[in-house]
Amino acid sequence: MANSERVKKLASWLWWVVAVLVYALPVTYFIVIVILVQAPDWPQNVFPEASAGAQQGWVAASLVIALALVLVLPILHMLVEMRSLFGNYRRGEILTEASARHILGIGRAMLSLAVLKVVVPAIQLLLLTGDTLSFGLNDNFVIFMLAGGFLVTIGWAMREAAELAEENRGFV
Amino acid sequence: MEIVVRLDVMLARRKMRSRELADLVGITEQNISLLKSGKVKGIRFETLAAICAALDCQPGDLLEAVPDGTHAG
Protein backbone atom coordinates (compact mmCIF):
# COMPACT_ATOMS: atom_id res chain seq x y z
CA MET A 1 0.00 0.00 0.00
CA ALA A 2 2.92 2.33 0.71
CA ASN A 3 3.93 2.00 -2.93
CA SER A 4 0.53 2.97 -4.26
CA GLU A 5 0.51 6.03 -1.98
CA ARG A 6 3.92 6.98 -3.34
CA VAL A 7 2.67 6.55 -6.90
CA LYS A 8 -0.38 8.74 -6.17
CA LYS A 9 1.74 11.49 -4.59
CA LEU A 10 4.36 11.61 -7.35
CA ALA A 11 1.71 11.31 -10.09
CA SER A 12 -0.12 14.33 -8.66
CA TRP A 13 3.02 16.47 -9.09
CA LEU A 14 3.85 15.05 -12.48
CA TRP A 15 0.28 15.61 -13.69
CA TRP A 16 0.68 19.36 -13.09
CA VAL A 17 4.08 19.46 -14.81
CA VAL A 18 2.76 17.62 -17.87
CA ALA A 19 -0.50 19.63 -17.89
CA VAL A 20 1.57 22.82 -18.20
CA LEU A 21 3.91 21.31 -20.81
CA VAL A 22 1.01 20.17 -23.01
CA TYR A 23 0.25 23.84 -23.66
CA ALA A 24 3.68 25.42 -23.16
CA LEU A 25 5.65 23.10 -25.44
CA PRO A 26 3.79 23.69 -28.73
CA VAL A 27 3.72 27.44 -28.09
CA THR A 28 7.46 27.53 -27.30
CA TYR A 29 8.25 25.35 -30.30
CA PHE A 30 6.21 27.60 -32.58
CA ILE A 31 7.91 30.75 -31.21
CA VAL A 32 11.39 29.21 -31.70
CA ILE A 33 10.56 28.35 -35.31
CA VAL A 34 9.21 31.85 -35.97
CA ILE A 35 12.39 33.40 -34.49
CA LEU A 36 14.64 31.02 -36.46
CA VAL A 37 13.03 31.77 -39.81
CA GLN A 38 13.30 35.54 -39.23
CA ALA A 39 16.97 35.41 -40.26
CA PRO A 40 17.35 35.70 -44.06
CA ASP A 41 19.85 32.82 -44.16
CA TRP A 42 17.93 30.54 -41.79
CA PRO A 43 18.19 27.40 -43.96
CA GLN A 44 21.99 27.58 -43.75
CA ASN A 45 21.84 28.24 -40.00
CA VAL A 46 19.56 25.27 -39.33
CA PHE A 47 21.03 22.99 -41.98
CA PRO A 48 24.76 23.74 -42.44
CA GLU A 49 24.82 20.95 -45.07
CA ALA A 50 22.53 23.14 -47.22
CA SER A 51 25.03 26.01 -47.42
CA ALA A 52 25.78 25.60 -51.12
CA GLY A 53 22.97 26.12 -53.58
CA ALA A 54 20.12 26.05 -51.07
CA GLN A 55 16.74 26.71 -52.62
CA GLN A 56 15.12 29.80 -51.22
CA GLY A 57 11.70 29.24 -52.78
CA TRP A 58 8.81 29.89 -50.45
CA VAL A 59 7.17 26.53 -51.22
CA ALA A 60 10.27 24.58 -50.13
CA ALA A 61 10.73 26.85 -47.11
CA SER A 62 7.09 26.44 -46.09
CA LEU A 63 7.32 22.66 -46.40
CA VAL A 64 10.48 22.64 -44.27
CA ILE A 65 8.69 24.66 -41.58
CA ALA A 66 5.59 22.44 -41.78
CA LEU A 67 7.77 19.34 -41.39
CA ALA A 68 9.42 20.91 -38.35
CA LEU A 69 5.97 21.30 -36.83
CA VAL A 70 5.22 17.62 -37.57
CA LEU A 71 8.01 16.70 -35.13
CA VAL A 72 6.08 18.22 -32.28
CA LEU A 73 3.07 15.92 -32.84
CA PRO A 74 4.50 12.73 -31.28
CA ILE A 75 5.84 14.79 -28.36
CA LEU A 76 2.42 16.31 -27.87
CA HIS A 77 0.78 12.88 -28.12
CA MET A 78 3.25 11.58 -25.54
CA LEU A 79 2.41 14.44 -23.17
CA VAL A 80 -1.34 13.94 -23.58
CA GLU A 81 -0.93 10.21 -22.83
CA MET A 82 1.27 11.06 -19.82
CA ARG A 83 -1.34 13.50 -18.51
CA SER A 84 -4.01 10.80 -18.74
CA LEU A 85 -1.72 8.21 -17.14
CA PHE A 86 -0.77 10.45 -14.22
CA GLY A 87 -4.43 11.44 -13.88
CA ASN A 88 -5.31 7.76 -13.49
CA TYR A 89 -2.46 7.16 -11.06
CA ARG A 90 -3.32 10.09 -8.83
CA ARG A 91 -6.89 8.72 -8.59
CA GLY A 92 -5.39 5.39 -7.52
CA GLU A 93 -6.23 3.62 -10.80
CA ILE A 94 -2.84 1.97 -11.16
CA LEU A 95 -3.30 -1.60 -12.35
CA THR A 96 -5.98 -0.88 -14.92
CA GLU A 97 -6.36 -1.55 -18.64
CA ALA A 98 -6.62 2.22 -19.30
CA SER A 99 -3.30 2.95 -17.56
CA ALA A 100 -1.59 0.15 -19.49
CA ARG A 101 -2.99 1.60 -22.72
CA HIS A 102 -1.52 5.03 -21.90
CA ILE A 103 1.93 3.50 -21.25
CA LEU A 104 1.68 1.75 -24.63
CA GLY A 105 0.70 5.06 -26.22
CA ILE A 106 3.73 6.82 -24.72
CA GLY A 107 6.03 4.06 -25.97
CA ARG A 108 4.59 4.13 -29.48
CA ALA A 109 4.85 7.93 -29.62
CA MET A 110 8.48 7.69 -28.54
CA LEU A 111 9.21 5.14 -31.28
CA SER A 112 7.51 7.42 -33.83
CA LEU A 113 9.58 10.33 -32.59
CA ALA A 114 12.81 8.33 -32.98
CA VAL A 115 11.95 7.54 -36.61
CA LEU A 116 10.66 11.04 -37.42
CA LYS A 117 13.81 12.64 -35.98
CA VAL A 118 15.78 10.75 -38.63
CA VAL A 119 13.36 11.03 -41.55
CA VAL A 120 12.15 14.64 -41.17
CA PRO A 121 15.59 16.36 -41.22
CA ALA A 122 16.52 14.24 -44.27
CA ILE A 123 13.39 15.38 -46.16
CA GLN A 124 13.93 18.98 -45.05
CA LEU A 125 17.49 18.90 -46.38
CA LEU A 126 16.29 17.40 -49.65
CA LEU A 127 13.68 20.15 -49.98
CA LEU A 128 16.24 22.87 -49.36
CA THR A 129 18.97 21.54 -51.60
CA GLY A 130 16.96 19.71 -54.22
CA ASP A 131 19.57 16.97 -54.61
CA THR A 132 21.02 16.07 -51.21
CA LEU A 133 19.52 13.21 -49.21
CA SER A 134 21.30 12.44 -45.97
CA PHE A 135 20.18 10.29 -43.05
CA GLY A 136 21.89 10.74 -39.74
CA LEU A 137 21.63 8.06 -37.05
CA ASN A 138 22.91 9.40 -33.75
CA ASP A 139 22.85 8.26 -30.14
CA ASN A 140 19.50 10.05 -29.65
CA PHE A 141 17.92 7.68 -32.17
CA VAL A 142 19.20 4.64 -30.28
CA ILE A 143 18.11 6.06 -26.90
CA PHE A 144 14.61 6.97 -28.16
CA MET A 145 14.20 3.56 -29.83
CA LEU A 146 15.32 1.75 -26.68
CA ALA A 147 13.14 3.89 -24.39
CA GLY A 148 10.15 3.51 -26.74
CA GLY A 149 10.63 -0.25 -27.02
CA PHE A 150 11.05 -0.48 -23.27
CA LEU A 151 7.78 1.42 -22.66
CA VAL A 152 5.85 -0.65 -25.20
CA THR A 153 7.08 -3.82 -23.46
CA ILE A 154 6.16 -2.40 -20.04
CA GLY A 155 2.75 -1.42 -21.46
CA TRP A 156 2.10 -5.00 -22.59
CA ALA A 157 3.30 -6.32 -19.22
CA MET A 158 1.04 -3.83 -17.42
CA ARG A 159 -1.88 -5.00 -19.54
CA GLU A 160 -1.24 -8.54 -18.27
CA ALA A 161 -0.95 -7.21 -14.71
CA ALA A 162 -4.21 -5.28 -15.10
CA GLU A 163 -6.00 -8.44 -16.26
CA LEU A 164 -4.66 -10.36 -13.25
CA ALA A 165 -5.63 -7.53 -10.89
CA GLU A 166 -9.14 -7.49 -12.38
CA GLU A 167 -9.41 -11.24 -11.84
CA ASN A 168 -8.05 -10.89 -8.31
CA ARG A 169 -10.68 -8.25 -7.51
CA GLY A 170 -13.33 -10.92 -8.16
CA PHE A 171 -11.97 -13.01 -5.26
CA VAL A 172 -12.81 -12.52 -1.60
CA MET B 1 -21.87 -28.12 -12.67
CA GLU B 2 -21.90 -24.85 -10.77
CA ILE B 3 -20.76 -24.06 -7.25
CA VAL B 4 -23.41 -22.65 -4.92
CA VAL B 5 -22.45 -20.88 -1.69
CA ARG B 6 -24.60 -21.96 1.28
CA LEU B 7 -23.26 -19.30 3.61
CA ASP B 8 -26.71 -17.92 4.39
CA VAL B 9 -27.83 -21.40 5.57
CA MET B 10 -24.82 -21.75 7.89
CA LEU B 11 -25.30 -18.24 9.23
CA ALA B 12 -28.93 -19.07 10.02
CA ARG B 13 -27.91 -22.34 11.71
CA ARG B 14 -25.35 -20.58 13.86
CA LYS B 15 -27.71 -17.63 14.43
CA MET B 16 -24.96 -15.27 13.40
CA ARG B 17 -25.30 -11.97 11.55
CA SER B 18 -23.27 -11.08 8.46
CA ARG B 19 -21.65 -8.15 10.26
CA GLU B 20 -20.47 -10.39 13.09
CA LEU B 21 -19.01 -12.88 10.62
CA ALA B 22 -17.32 -10.07 8.68
CA ASP B 23 -15.68 -8.85 11.89
CA LEU B 24 -14.52 -12.36 12.83
CA VAL B 25 -13.17 -13.12 9.35
CA GLY B 26 -11.67 -9.71 8.75
CA ILE B 27 -13.40 -8.90 5.46
CA THR B 28 -16.05 -6.32 4.68
CA GLU B 29 -19.75 -6.94 5.15
CA GLN B 30 -20.14 -6.11 1.47
CA ASN B 31 -17.86 -9.03 0.58
CA ILE B 32 -19.86 -11.34 2.85
CA SER B 33 -22.99 -10.17 1.03
CA LEU B 34 -21.33 -10.83 -2.35
CA LEU B 35 -20.33 -14.30 -1.17
CA LYS B 36 -23.87 -15.06 0.01
CA SER B 37 -25.29 -14.00 -3.34
CA GLY B 38 -22.62 -15.96 -5.23
CA LYS B 39 -21.52 -12.84 -7.10
CA VAL B 40 -17.82 -13.58 -6.72
CA LYS B 41 -15.38 -15.28 -9.08
CA GLY B 42 -13.78 -17.21 -6.26
CA ILE B 43 -12.90 -17.47 -2.63
CA ARG B 44 -9.37 -17.57 -1.23
CA PHE B 45 -8.43 -20.58 0.93
CA GLU B 46 -7.46 -18.08 3.62
CA THR B 47 -10.98 -16.56 3.64
CA LEU B 48 -12.62 -20.00 3.48
CA ALA B 49 -10.55 -21.21 6.44
CA ALA B 50 -11.44 -18.11 8.46
CA ILE B 51 -15.16 -18.53 7.71
CA CYS B 52 -15.02 -22.23 8.62
CA ALA B 53 -13.30 -21.33 11.90
CA ALA B 54 -15.84 -18.62 12.68
CA LEU B 55 -18.83 -20.83 11.89
CA ASP B 56 -17.25 -24.04 13.20
CA CYS B 57 -17.97 -25.93 10.01
CA GLN B 58 -16.28 -27.61 7.03
CA PRO B 59 -15.86 -26.14 3.50
CA GLY B 60 -18.38 -28.72 2.30
CA ASP B 61 -21.00 -27.14 4.59
CA LEU B 62 -20.54 -23.84 2.76
CA LEU B 63 -20.05 -24.93 -0.85
CA GLU B 64 -22.17 -27.26 -2.91
CA ALA B 65 -21.78 -28.43 -6.51
CA VAL B 66 -25.12 -28.56 -8.33
CA PRO B 67 -25.96 -29.33 -12.00
CA ASP B 68 -26.19 -26.27 -14.24
CA GLY B 69 -29.52 -24.48 -14.19
CA THR B 70 -30.85 -26.17 -11.05
CA HIS B 71 -29.86 -23.34 -8.73
CA ALA B 72 -32.37 -20.49 -8.57
CA GLY B 73 -30.06 -17.85 -7.13
XYZ file of C-alpha atoms in Angstrom, chain A residues 16-170:
155
model
C 0.680 19.357 -13.092
C 4.075 19.462 -14.811
C 2.755 17.620 -17.867
C -0.499 19.627 -17.890
C 1.571 22.825 -18.202
C 3.913 21.310 -20.805
C 1.014 20.172 -23.007
C 0.252 23.844 -23.663
C 3.683 25.422 -23.165
C 5.650 23.102 -25.442
C 3.789 23.691 -28.734
C 3.724 27.444 -28.091
C 7.460 27.531 -27.302
C 8.245 25.347 -30.298
C 6.214 27.602 -32.576
C 7.910 30.751 -31.209
C 11.392 29.210 -31.696
C 10.561 28.346 -35.313
C 9.211 31.847 -35.973
C 12.393 33.395 -34.486
C 14.638 31.025 -36.460
C 13.032 31.772 -39.809
C 13.297 35.538 -39.232
C 16.968 35.412 -40.262
C 17.348 35.699 -44.058
C 19.853 32.819 -44.161
C 17.927 30.540 -41.795
C 18.195 27.397 -43.964
C 21.990 27.580 -43.749
C 21.837 28.238 -40.003
C 19.556 25.275 -39.325
C 21.028 22.988 -41.980
C 24.756 23.741 -42.438
C 24.818 20.950 -45.071
C 22.529 23.145 -47.224
C 25.034 26.007 -47.421
C 25.783 25.599 -51.122
C 22.974 26.119 -53.578
C 20.122 26.055 -51.065
C 16.742 26.710 -52.616
C 15.118 29.800 -51.215
C 11.702 29.239 -52.779
C 8.812 29.889 -50.446
C 7.174 26.532 -51.221
C 10.272 24.584 -50.125
C 10.734 26.851 -47.110
C 7.086 26.438 -46.093
C 7.323 22.657 -46.402
C 10.478 22.644 -44.273
C 8.692 24.657 -41.578
C 5.590 22.440 -41.775
C 7.766 19.343 -41.389
C 9.424 20.909 -38.353
C 5.972 21.303 -36.831
C 5.222 17.616 -37.569
C 8.013 16.695 -35.132
C 6.081 18.223 -32.277
C 3.067 15.922 -32.843
C 4.499 12.726 -31.284
C 5.841 14.786 -28.365
C 2.422 16.311 -27.874
C 0.783 12.884 -28.124
C 3.246 11.579 -25.541
C 2.408 14.439 -23.171
C -1.341 13.940 -23.580
C -0.935 10.215 -22.830
C 1.272 11.061 -19.818
C -1.337 13.504 -18.513
C -4.005 10.800 -18.738
C -1.715 8.206 -17.142
C -0.765 10.454 -14.216
C -4.426 11.445 -13.880
C -5.311 7.758 -13.495
C -2.465 7.155 -11.065
C -3.324 10.091 -8.826
C -6.892 8.719 -8.592
C -5.394 5.388 -7.516
C -6.230 3.620 -10.802
C -2.839 1.974 -11.159
C -3.295 -1.603 -12.349
C -5.984 -0.885 -14.922
C -6.356 -1.549 -18.636
C -6.623 2.216 -19.298
C -3.300 2.948 -17.560
C -1.587 0.151 -19.493
C -2.987 1.601 -22.725
C -1.525 5.026 -21.898
C 1.930 3.502 -21.250
C 1.682 1.752 -24.628
C 0.698 5.063 -26.220
C 3.730 6.824 -24.721
C 6.028 4.062 -25.967
C 4.585 4.126 -29.482
C 4.852 7.928 -29.624
C 8.479 7.691 -28.535
C 9.206 5.139 -31.281
C 7.515 7.418 -33.832
C 9.585 10.334 -32.589
C 12.810 8.327 -32.981
C 11.949 7.537 -36.610
C 10.661 11.043 -37.415
C 13.809 12.638 -35.975
C 15.778 10.748 -38.627
C 13.364 11.028 -41.552
C 12.148 14.636 -41.170
C 15.588 16.358 -41.225
C 16.525 14.235 -44.273
C 13.391 15.380 -46.163
C 13.935 18.981 -45.050
C 17.495 18.904 -46.382
C 16.289 17.403 -49.653
C 13.678 20.154 -49.984
C 16.243 22.868 -49.355
C 18.973 21.537 -51.605
C 16.956 19.709 -54.224
C 19.573 16.965 -54.608
C 21.017 16.067 -51.206
C 19.516 13.208 -49.209
C 21.303 12.442 -45.971
C 20.177 10.285 -43.049
C 21.893 10.735 -39.736
C 21.634 8.064 -37.046
C 22.912 9.396 -33.755
C 22.848 8.256 -30.137
C 19.496 10.049 -29.645
C 17.916 7.682 -32.168
C 19.200 4.644 -30.278
C 18.109 6.063 -26.900
C 14.611 6.968 -28.158
C 14.201 3.562 -29.834
C 15.320 1.747 -26.677
C 13.141 3.892 -24.392
C 10.149 3.506 -26.742
C 10.634 -0.246 -27.022
C 11.048 -0.477 -23.268
C 7.784 1.417 -22.658
C 5.853 -0.649 -25.199
C 7.082 -3.823 -23.458
C 6.159 -2.400 -20.044
C 2.751 -1.422 -21.462
C 2.098 -4.996 -22.593
C 3.295 -6.323 -19.225
C 1.036 -3.832 -17.417
C -1.880 -4.999 -19.542
C -1.235 -8.542 -18.265
C -0.948 -7.211 -14.712
C -4.211 -5.284 -15.104
C -6.003 -8.443 -16.262
C -4.655 -10.361 -13.251
C -5.625 -7.526 -10.893
C -9.139 -7.490 -12.377
C -9.413 -11.238 -11.836
C -8.052 -10.892 -8.313
C -10.676 -8.246 -7.507
C -13.331 -10.925 -8.155
